Coordinates of C-alpha atoms and ligand atoms in Angstrom, one line a residue:
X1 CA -6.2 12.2 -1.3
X2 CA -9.4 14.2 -1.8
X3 CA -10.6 14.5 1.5
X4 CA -8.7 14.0 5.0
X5 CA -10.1 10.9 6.9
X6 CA -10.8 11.7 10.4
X7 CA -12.7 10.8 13.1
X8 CA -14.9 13.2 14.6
X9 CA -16.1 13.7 19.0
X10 CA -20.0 14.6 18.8
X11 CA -20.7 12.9 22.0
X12 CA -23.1 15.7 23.7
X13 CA -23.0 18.2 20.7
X14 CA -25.7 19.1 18.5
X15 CA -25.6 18.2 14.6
X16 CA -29.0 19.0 12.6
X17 CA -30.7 16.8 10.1
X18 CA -32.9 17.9 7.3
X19 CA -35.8 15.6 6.1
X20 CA -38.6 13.3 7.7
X21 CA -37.8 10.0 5.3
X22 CA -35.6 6.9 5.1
X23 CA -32.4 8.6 4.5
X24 CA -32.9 10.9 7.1
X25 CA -33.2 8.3 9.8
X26 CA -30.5 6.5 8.8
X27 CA -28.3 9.3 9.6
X28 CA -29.7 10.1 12.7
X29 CA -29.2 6.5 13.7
X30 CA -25.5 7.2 13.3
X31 CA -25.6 10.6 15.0
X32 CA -27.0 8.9 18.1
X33 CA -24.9 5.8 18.0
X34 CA -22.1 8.4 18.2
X35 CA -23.8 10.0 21.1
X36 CA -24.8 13.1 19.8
X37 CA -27.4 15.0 20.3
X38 CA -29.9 15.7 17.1
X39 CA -32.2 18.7 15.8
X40 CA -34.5 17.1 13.3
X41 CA -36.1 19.9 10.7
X42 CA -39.0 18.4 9.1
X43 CA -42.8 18.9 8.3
X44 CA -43.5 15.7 9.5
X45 CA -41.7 12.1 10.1
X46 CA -42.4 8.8 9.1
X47 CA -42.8 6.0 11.0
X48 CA -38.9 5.0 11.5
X49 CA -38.1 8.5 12.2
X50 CA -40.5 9.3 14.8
X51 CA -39.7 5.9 16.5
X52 CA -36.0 7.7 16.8
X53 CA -37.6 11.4 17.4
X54 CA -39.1 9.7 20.7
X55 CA -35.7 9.3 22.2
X56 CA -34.0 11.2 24.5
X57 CA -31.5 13.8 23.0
X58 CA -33.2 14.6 19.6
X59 CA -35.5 17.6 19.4
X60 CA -38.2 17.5 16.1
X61 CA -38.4 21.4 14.9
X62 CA -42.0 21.1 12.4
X63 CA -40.9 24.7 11.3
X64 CA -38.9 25.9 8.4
X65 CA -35.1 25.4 8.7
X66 CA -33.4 28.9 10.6
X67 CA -30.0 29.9 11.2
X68 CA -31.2 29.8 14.6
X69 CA -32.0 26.3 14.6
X70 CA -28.4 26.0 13.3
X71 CA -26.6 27.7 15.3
X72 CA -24.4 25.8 17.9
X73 CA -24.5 22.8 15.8
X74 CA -21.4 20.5 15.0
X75 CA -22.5 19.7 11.9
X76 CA -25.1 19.6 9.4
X77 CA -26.6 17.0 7.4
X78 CA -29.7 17.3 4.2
X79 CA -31.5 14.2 3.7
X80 CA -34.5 15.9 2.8
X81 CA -36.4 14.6 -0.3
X82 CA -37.4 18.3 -0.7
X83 CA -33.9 19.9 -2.7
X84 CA -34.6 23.4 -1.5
X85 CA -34.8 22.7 1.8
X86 CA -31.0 21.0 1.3
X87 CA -29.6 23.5 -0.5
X88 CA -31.0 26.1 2.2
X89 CA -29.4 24.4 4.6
X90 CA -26.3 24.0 2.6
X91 CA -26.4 27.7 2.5
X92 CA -26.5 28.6 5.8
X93 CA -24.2 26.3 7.4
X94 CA -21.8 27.3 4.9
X95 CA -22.1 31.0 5.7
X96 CA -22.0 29.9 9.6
X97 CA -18.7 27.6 8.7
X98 CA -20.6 24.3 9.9
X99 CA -19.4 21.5 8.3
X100 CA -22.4 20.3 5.8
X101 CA -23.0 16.8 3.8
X102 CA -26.0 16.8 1.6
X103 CA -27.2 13.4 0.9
X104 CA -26.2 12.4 -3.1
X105 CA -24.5 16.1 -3.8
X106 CA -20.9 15.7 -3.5
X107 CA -20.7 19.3 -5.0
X108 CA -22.4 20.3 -1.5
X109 CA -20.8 18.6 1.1
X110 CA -17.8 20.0 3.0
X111 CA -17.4 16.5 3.9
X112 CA -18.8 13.2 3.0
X113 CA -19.6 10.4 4.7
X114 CA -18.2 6.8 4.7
X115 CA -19.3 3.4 4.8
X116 CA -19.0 2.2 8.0
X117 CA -18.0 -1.6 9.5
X118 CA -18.6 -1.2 13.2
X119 CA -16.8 -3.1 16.2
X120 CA -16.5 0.0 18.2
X121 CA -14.5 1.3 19.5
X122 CA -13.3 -0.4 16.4
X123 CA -14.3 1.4 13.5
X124 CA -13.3 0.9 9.8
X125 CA -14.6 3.9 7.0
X126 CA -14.3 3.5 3.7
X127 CA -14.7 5.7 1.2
X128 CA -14.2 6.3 -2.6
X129 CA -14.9 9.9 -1.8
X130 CA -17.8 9.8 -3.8
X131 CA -17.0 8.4 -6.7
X132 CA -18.6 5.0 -6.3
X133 CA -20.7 4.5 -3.5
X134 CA -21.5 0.6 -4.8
X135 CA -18.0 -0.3 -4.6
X136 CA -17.4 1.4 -0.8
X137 CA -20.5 -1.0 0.2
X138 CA -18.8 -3.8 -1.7
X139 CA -15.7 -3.1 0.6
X140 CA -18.0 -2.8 3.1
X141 CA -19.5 -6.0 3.1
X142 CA -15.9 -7.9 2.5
X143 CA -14.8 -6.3 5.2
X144 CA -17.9 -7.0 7.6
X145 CA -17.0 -11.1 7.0
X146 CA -13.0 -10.4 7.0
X147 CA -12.8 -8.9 10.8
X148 CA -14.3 -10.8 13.9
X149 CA -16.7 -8.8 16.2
X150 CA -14.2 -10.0 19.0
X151 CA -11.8 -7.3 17.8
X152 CA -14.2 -4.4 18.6
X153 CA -13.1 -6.0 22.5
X154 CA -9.8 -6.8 21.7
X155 CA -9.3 -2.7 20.8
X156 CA -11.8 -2.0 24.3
X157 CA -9.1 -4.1 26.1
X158 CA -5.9 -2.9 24.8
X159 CA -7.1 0.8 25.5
X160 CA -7.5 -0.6 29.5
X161 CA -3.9 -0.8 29.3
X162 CA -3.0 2.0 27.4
X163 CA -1.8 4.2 30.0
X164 CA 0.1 2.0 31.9
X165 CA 2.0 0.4 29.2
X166 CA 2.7 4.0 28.0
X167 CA 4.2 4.6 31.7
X168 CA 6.6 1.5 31.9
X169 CA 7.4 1.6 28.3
X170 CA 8.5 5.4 27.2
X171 CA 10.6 4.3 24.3
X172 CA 8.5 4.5 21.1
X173 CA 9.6 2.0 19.3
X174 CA 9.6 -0.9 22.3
X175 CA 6.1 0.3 22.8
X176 CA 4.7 0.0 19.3
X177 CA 7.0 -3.9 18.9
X178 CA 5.1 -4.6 22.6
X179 CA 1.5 -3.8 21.3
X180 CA 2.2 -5.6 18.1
X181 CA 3.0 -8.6 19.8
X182 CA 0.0 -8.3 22.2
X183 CA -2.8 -7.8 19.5
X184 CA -1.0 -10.4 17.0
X185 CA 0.3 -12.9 19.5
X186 CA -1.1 -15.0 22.6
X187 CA -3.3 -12.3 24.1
X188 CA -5.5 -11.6 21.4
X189 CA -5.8 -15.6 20.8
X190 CA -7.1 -16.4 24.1
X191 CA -9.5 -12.9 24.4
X192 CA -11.0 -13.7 20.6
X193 CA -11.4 -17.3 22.0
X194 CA -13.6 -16.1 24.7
X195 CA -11.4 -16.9 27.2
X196 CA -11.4 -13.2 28.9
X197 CA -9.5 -14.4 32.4
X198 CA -7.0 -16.0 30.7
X199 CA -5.9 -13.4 28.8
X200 CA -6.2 -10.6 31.6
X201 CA -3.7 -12.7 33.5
X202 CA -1.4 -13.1 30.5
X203 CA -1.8 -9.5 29.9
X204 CA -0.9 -8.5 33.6
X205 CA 1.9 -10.9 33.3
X206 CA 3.6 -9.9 30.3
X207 CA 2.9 -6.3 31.0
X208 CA 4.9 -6.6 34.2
X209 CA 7.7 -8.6 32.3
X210 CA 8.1 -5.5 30.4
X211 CA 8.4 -3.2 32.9
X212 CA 11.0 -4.9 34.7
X213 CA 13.2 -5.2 31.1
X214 CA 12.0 -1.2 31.2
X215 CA 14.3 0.2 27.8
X216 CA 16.3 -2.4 26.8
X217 CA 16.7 -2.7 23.3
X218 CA 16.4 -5.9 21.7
X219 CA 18.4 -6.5 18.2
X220 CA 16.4 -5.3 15.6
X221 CA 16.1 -7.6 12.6
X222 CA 16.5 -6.9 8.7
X223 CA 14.2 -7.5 5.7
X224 CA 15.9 -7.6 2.5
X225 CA 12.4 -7.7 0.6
X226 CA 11.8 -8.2 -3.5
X227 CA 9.3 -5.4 -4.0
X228 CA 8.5 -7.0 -7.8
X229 CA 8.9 -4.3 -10.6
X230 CA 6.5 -1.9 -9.5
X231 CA 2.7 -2.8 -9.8
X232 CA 2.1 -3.3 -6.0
X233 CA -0.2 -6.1 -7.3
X234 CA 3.1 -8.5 -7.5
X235 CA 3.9 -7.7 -4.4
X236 CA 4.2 -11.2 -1.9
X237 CA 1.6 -11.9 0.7
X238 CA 5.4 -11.5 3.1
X239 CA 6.4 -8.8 1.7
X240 CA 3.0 -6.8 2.5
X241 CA 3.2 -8.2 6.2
X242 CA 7.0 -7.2 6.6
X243 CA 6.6 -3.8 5.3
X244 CA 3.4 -3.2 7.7
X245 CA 5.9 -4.1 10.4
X246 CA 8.6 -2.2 9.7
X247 CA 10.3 1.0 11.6
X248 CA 12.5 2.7 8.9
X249 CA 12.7 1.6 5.0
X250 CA 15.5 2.0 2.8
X251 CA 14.6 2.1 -0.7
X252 CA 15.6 3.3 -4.2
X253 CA 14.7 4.4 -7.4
X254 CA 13.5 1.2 -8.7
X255 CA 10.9 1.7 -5.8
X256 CA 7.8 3.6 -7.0
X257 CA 5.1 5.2 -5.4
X258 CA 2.7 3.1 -5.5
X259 CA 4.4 0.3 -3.3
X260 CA 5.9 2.3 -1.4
X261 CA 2.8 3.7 0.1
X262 CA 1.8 0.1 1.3
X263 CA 4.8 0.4 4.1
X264 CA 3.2 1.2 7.3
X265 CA 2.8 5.3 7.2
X266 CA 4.7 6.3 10.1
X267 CA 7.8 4.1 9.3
X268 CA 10.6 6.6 8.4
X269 CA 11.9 6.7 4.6
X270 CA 15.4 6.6 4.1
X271 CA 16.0 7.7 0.1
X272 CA 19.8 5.6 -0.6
X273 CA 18.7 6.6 -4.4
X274 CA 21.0 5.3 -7.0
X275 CA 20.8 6.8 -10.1
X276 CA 23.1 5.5 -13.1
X277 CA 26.8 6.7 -12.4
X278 CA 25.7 8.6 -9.3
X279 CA 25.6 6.2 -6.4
X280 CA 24.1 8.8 -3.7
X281 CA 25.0 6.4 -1.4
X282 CA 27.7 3.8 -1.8
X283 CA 26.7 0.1 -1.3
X284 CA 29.2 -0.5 1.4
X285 CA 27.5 2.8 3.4
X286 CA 23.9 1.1 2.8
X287 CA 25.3 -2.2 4.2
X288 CA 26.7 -0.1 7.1
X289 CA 23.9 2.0 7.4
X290 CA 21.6 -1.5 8.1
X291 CA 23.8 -2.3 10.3
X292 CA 23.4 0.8 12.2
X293 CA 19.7 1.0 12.2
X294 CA 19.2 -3.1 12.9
X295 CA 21.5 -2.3 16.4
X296 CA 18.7 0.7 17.8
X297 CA 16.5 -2.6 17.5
X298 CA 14.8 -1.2 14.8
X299 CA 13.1 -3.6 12.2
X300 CA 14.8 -2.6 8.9
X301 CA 13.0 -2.7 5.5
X302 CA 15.7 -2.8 2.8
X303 CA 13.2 -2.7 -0.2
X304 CA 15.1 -3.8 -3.7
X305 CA 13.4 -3.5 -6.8
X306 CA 12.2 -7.1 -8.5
X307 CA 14.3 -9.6 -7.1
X308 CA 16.8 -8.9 -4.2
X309 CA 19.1 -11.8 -5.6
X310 CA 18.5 -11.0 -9.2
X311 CA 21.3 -7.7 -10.3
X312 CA 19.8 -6.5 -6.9
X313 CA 23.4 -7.0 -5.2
X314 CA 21.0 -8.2 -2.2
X315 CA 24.0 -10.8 -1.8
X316 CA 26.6 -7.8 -0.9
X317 CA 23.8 -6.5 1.6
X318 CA 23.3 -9.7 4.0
X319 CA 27.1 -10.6 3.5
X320 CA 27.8 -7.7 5.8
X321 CA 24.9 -8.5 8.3
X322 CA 25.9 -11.7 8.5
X323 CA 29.9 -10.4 9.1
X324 CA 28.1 -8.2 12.1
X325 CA 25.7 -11.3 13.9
X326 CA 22.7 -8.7 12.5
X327 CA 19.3 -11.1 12.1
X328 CA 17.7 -10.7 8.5
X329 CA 15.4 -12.8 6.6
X330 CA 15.7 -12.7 2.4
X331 CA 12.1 -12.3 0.4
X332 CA 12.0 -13.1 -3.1
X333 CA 10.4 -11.2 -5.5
X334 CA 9.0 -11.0 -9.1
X335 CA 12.3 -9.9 -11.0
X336 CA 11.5 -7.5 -13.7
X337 CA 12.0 -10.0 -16.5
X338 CA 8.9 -11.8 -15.4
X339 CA 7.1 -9.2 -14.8
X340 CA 7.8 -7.6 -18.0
X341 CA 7.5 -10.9 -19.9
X342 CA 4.2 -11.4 -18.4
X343 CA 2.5 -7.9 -18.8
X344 CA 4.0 -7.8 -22.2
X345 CA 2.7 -10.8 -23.7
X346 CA 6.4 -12.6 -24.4
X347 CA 6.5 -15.5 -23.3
X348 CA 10.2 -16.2 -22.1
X349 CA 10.4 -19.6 -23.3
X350 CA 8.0 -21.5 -25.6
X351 CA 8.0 -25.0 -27.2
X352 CA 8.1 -23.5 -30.4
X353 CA 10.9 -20.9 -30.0
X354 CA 13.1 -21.1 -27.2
X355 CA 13.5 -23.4 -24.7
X356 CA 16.3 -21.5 -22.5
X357 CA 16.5 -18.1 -21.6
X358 CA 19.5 -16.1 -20.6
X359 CA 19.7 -13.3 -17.8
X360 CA 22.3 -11.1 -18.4
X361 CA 23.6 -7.4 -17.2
X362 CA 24.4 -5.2 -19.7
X363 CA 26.3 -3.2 -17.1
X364 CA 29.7 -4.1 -16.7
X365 CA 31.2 -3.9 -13.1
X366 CA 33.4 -1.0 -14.4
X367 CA 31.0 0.5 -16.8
X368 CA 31.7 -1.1 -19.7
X369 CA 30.3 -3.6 -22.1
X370 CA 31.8 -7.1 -21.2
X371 CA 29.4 -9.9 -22.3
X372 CA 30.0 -13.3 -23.3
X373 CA 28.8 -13.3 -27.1
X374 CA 29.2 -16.8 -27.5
X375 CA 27.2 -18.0 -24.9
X376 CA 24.4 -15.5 -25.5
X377 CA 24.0 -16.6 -29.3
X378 CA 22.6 -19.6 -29.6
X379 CA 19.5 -21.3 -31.3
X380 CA 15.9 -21.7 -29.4
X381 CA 17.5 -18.9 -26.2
X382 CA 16.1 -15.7 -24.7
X383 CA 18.0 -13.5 -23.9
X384 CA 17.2 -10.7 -21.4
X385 CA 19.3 -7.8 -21.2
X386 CA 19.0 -6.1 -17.7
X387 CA 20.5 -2.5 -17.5
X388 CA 21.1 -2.6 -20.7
X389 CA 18.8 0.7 -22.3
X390 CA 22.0 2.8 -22.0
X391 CA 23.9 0.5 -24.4
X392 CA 21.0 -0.5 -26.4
X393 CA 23.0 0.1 -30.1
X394 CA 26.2 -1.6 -28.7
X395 CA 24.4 -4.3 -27.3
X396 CA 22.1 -5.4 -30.3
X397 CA 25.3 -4.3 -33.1
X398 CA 27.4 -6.6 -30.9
X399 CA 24.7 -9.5 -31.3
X400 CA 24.8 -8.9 -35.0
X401 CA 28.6 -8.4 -35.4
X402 CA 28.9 -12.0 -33.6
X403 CA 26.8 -13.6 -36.1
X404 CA 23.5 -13.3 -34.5
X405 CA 20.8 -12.9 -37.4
X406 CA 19.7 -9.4 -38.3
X407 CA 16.0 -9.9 -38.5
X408 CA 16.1 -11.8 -34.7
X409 CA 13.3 -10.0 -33.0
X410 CA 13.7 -8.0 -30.0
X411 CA 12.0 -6.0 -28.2
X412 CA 12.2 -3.2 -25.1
X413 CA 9.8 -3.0 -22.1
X414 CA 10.0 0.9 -20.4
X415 CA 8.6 0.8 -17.1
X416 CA 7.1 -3.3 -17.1
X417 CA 4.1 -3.3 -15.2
X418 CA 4.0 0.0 -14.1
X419 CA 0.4 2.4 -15.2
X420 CA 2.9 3.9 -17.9
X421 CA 4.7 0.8 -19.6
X422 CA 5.5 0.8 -22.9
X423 CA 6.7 -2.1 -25.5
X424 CA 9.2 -0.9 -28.7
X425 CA 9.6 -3.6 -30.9
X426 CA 11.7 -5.0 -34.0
X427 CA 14.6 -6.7 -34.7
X428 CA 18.5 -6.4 -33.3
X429 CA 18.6 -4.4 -36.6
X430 CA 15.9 -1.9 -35.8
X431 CA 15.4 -1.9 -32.2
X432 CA 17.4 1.1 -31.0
X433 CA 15.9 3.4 -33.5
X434 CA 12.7 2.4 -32.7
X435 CA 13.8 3.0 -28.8
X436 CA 14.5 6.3 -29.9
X437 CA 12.1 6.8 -31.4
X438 CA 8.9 6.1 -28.4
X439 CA 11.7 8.1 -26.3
X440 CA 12.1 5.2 -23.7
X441 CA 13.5 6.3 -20.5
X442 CA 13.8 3.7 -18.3
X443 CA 13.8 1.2 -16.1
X444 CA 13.7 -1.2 -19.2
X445 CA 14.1 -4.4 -20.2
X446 CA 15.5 -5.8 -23.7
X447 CA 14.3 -9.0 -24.8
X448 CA 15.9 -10.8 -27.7
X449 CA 15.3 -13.7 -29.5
X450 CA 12.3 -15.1 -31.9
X451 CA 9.6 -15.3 -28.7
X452 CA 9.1 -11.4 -29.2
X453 CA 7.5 -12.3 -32.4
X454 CA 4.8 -13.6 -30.1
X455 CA 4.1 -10.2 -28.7
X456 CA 1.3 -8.9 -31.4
X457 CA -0.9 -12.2 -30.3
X458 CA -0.6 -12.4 -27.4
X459 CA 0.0 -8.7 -25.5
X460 CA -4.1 -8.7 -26.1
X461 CA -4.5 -11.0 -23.1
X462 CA -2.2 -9.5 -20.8
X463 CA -3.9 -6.2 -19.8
X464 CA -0.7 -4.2 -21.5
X465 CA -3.0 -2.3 -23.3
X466 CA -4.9 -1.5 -20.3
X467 CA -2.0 -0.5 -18.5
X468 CA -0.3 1.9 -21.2
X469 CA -1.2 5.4 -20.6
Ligands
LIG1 N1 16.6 -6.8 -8.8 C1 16.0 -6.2 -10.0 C2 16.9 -5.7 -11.0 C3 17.8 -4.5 -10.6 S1 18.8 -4.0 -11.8 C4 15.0 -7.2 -10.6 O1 15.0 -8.4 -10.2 O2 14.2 -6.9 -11.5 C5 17.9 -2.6 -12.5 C6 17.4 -3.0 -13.9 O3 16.3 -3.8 -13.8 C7 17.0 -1.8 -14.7 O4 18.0 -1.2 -15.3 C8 16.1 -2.4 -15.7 O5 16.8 -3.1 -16.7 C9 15.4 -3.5 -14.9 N2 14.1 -3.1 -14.3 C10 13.7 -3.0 -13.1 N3 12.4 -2.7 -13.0 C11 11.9 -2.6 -14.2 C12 10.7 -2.3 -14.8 N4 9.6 -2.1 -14.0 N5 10.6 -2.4 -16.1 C13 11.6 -2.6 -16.9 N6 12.8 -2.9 -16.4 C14 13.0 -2.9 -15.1

């Protein structure tokens, strides 16, 4: 990130504002909704501003801008139309070490200032940290129709409660499930309703049942959840909501960054990495290990690359929760082969070319090559080689040697979907010197069979070349 988000207390302090104009005002509209107190440095005011210069806590100095007038302020903001006057004031506060924003000079603000959808004390910022202001008030506005004004009470409510619930709850983890069940369950429906009594007596009540179960632990529950093959884009709409809800996630290599930033922050990250030949953690110790964490009563995010079913040995995982009585729910996800397919414009079947297609490992349970030639070679079938980049030359020299035609087209897909994919294609005859030769590292897919032909055409429509660095 390029700036730290926070929230900021100016309730009775001082913040000065440069300018008499529009822009001005706006922002000591905010600094007063925020219960500060405001120093206004301008020759004069227009008509908005001196509307808000008649109120109590804001001062109107006609004078030049002084350090003296600066000094004790919070912070500092120039919205004067006059630059001078800004960059004075940026050079002051900066010497005093007073946080400074100057209105449409990102260069000169220590910090900047976000869009802002209001339902205090629910408050949502957004910011693009100055990169595109049009697009934060495009957010803005989506978000403005997207949460009710009820929630700004909902939030006022909940904090009535804090304290106690804190008291009669002291384990973490039952505290955060109770408050997730109150703002997503019965509680909130009734107070967004309206129907404020109703759901202060519902609140009391289940407030009380929870202090009587005080910290019992209720089984947790585990997700075994198809994270797709890496743009977060492909992600499920249950996959988002499960990983927002989540106390601890297990993930692996297959999992990149970018989805793995959409799990709730605070949820700990537990790395069970496998890398080629060097299982860091065996799968029997991640089964166990869910097992473990699922009996603290903690809501376990097992995320699998693509498709948990789908070489994803997902069916190994929930055989041993089921062995133990642990809860889990299964969530499909977009197996790389799709994805792949789709962001590299080849179609896996097509009336013209193939009208099966073949998912195969090219990772034998020992190591070794061990694939059914027969059934793989056959007219108008895709085949898709998952695994596979390690045994490339075997794999397509075995197609040939079992009659397979030389010239078949095939194609690899390093890193499908992801900001750095990239396509090598050719035949069973060329491909492995051509993976060689764009230095392909993996994860990839190999596709074979006469619908790669297809790729030229049709990769323009996908957004592949968008996506390639
Ligand atoms: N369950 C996963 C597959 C796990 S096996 C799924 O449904 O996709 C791991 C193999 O998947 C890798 O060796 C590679 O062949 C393939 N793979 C996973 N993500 C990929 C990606 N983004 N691009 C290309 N291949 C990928």
């Amino acid at each position: 990130m390029d700036y730290l988000p926070i929230f900021m207390n100016i309730a009775g302090r001082r913040a000065l504002v440069t300018g008499g104009g529009l822009q001005a005002a706006r922002k000591v509209e905010l600094l007063l909704r925020s219960q500060g107190e405001v120093v206004i440095v301008a020759s004069s005011l227009d008509d908005d501003l001196a509307l808000l210069a008649a109120q109590e806590g804001v001062q109107h100095l006609e004078e030049p801008l002084t350090a003296e007038a600066l000094a004790g302020c919070s912070l500092a903001i120039g919205a004067s139309d006059d630059l001078a006057v800004n960059e004075h004031l940026h050079g002051l506060a900066t010497a005093a070490g007073i946080p400074v924003n100057i209105v449409d000079r990102p260069e000169l603000c220590s910090f900047i200032m976000p869009a802002v959808i209001d339902r205090s004390p629910l408050v949502v910022a957004i910011s693009t940290g100055g990169n595109s202001p049009a697009l934060a008030r495009l957010l803005k506005a989506r978000f403005e129709t997207l949460l009710p004004s009820a929630y700004g009470r909902l939030a006022r409510f909940a904090g009535r409660y804090r304290q106690r619930v804190k008291q009669g709850l002291s384990d973490t983890t039952l505290r955060r499930r109770f408050w997730e069940n109150i703002v997503n369950g019965p509680v909130a429906e009734r107070l967004l309703a309206g129907q404020d009594d109703a759901a202060g007596l519902l609140m009391e009540e289940t407030v009380a049942r929870a202090e009587t179960a005080g910290g019992k632990l209720p089984l947790g529950e585990v997700y075994l959840v198809g994270a797709g093959p890496g743009d977060p884009d492909l992600l499920t709409f249950r996959a988002l909501r499960l990983m927002q809800q989540s106390d601890v996630v297990l993930y692996d290599r297959l999992i990149g960054e970018a989805v793995l930033n959409l799990v709730r922050r605070d949820a700990e990250r537990i790395y069970v990495g496998k890398m080629p030949k060097d299982h860091t953690l065996p799968q029997p110790e991640i089964a166990a290990l869910l097992v473990k964490l699922a009996r603290q009563g903690k809501r376990v995010l097992r995320l699998k690359g693509g498709d948990p079913f789908i070489f994803g040995r997902g069916g190994e995982e929930i055989e041993t929760l089921a062995t133990e009585g642990i809860p889990f729910q299964v969530v499909p996800g977009i197996t790389s082969a799709s994805g792949c397919a789709a962001y590299a414009g080849i179609p896996l079947t097509h009336r013209d070319h193939a009208q099966a297609c073949v998912f195969v490992t090219g990772h034998g349970k020992d190591g070794s090559l061990d694939l059914n030639w027969d059934a793989l070679i056959q007219p108008r079938q895709t085949v898709v080689v998952y695994m596979g980049l390690s045994s490339l030359a075997e794999i397509t020299q075995g197609f040939v040697d079992h009659g397979a035609a030389p010239a078949t087209p095939a194609a690899v897909v390093d890193s499908g979907t992801r900001s750095g994919q990239r396509v090598a294609v050719g035949t069973l005859e060329s491909l492995a010197d051509e993976a060689a030769r764009a230095k392909i590292s993996g994860p990839a897919l190999i596709i074979i069979g006469s619908v790669v032909s297809l790729h030229d055409r049709l990769s323009w429509f996908t957004g592949a070349e968008a996506l390639a660095e």
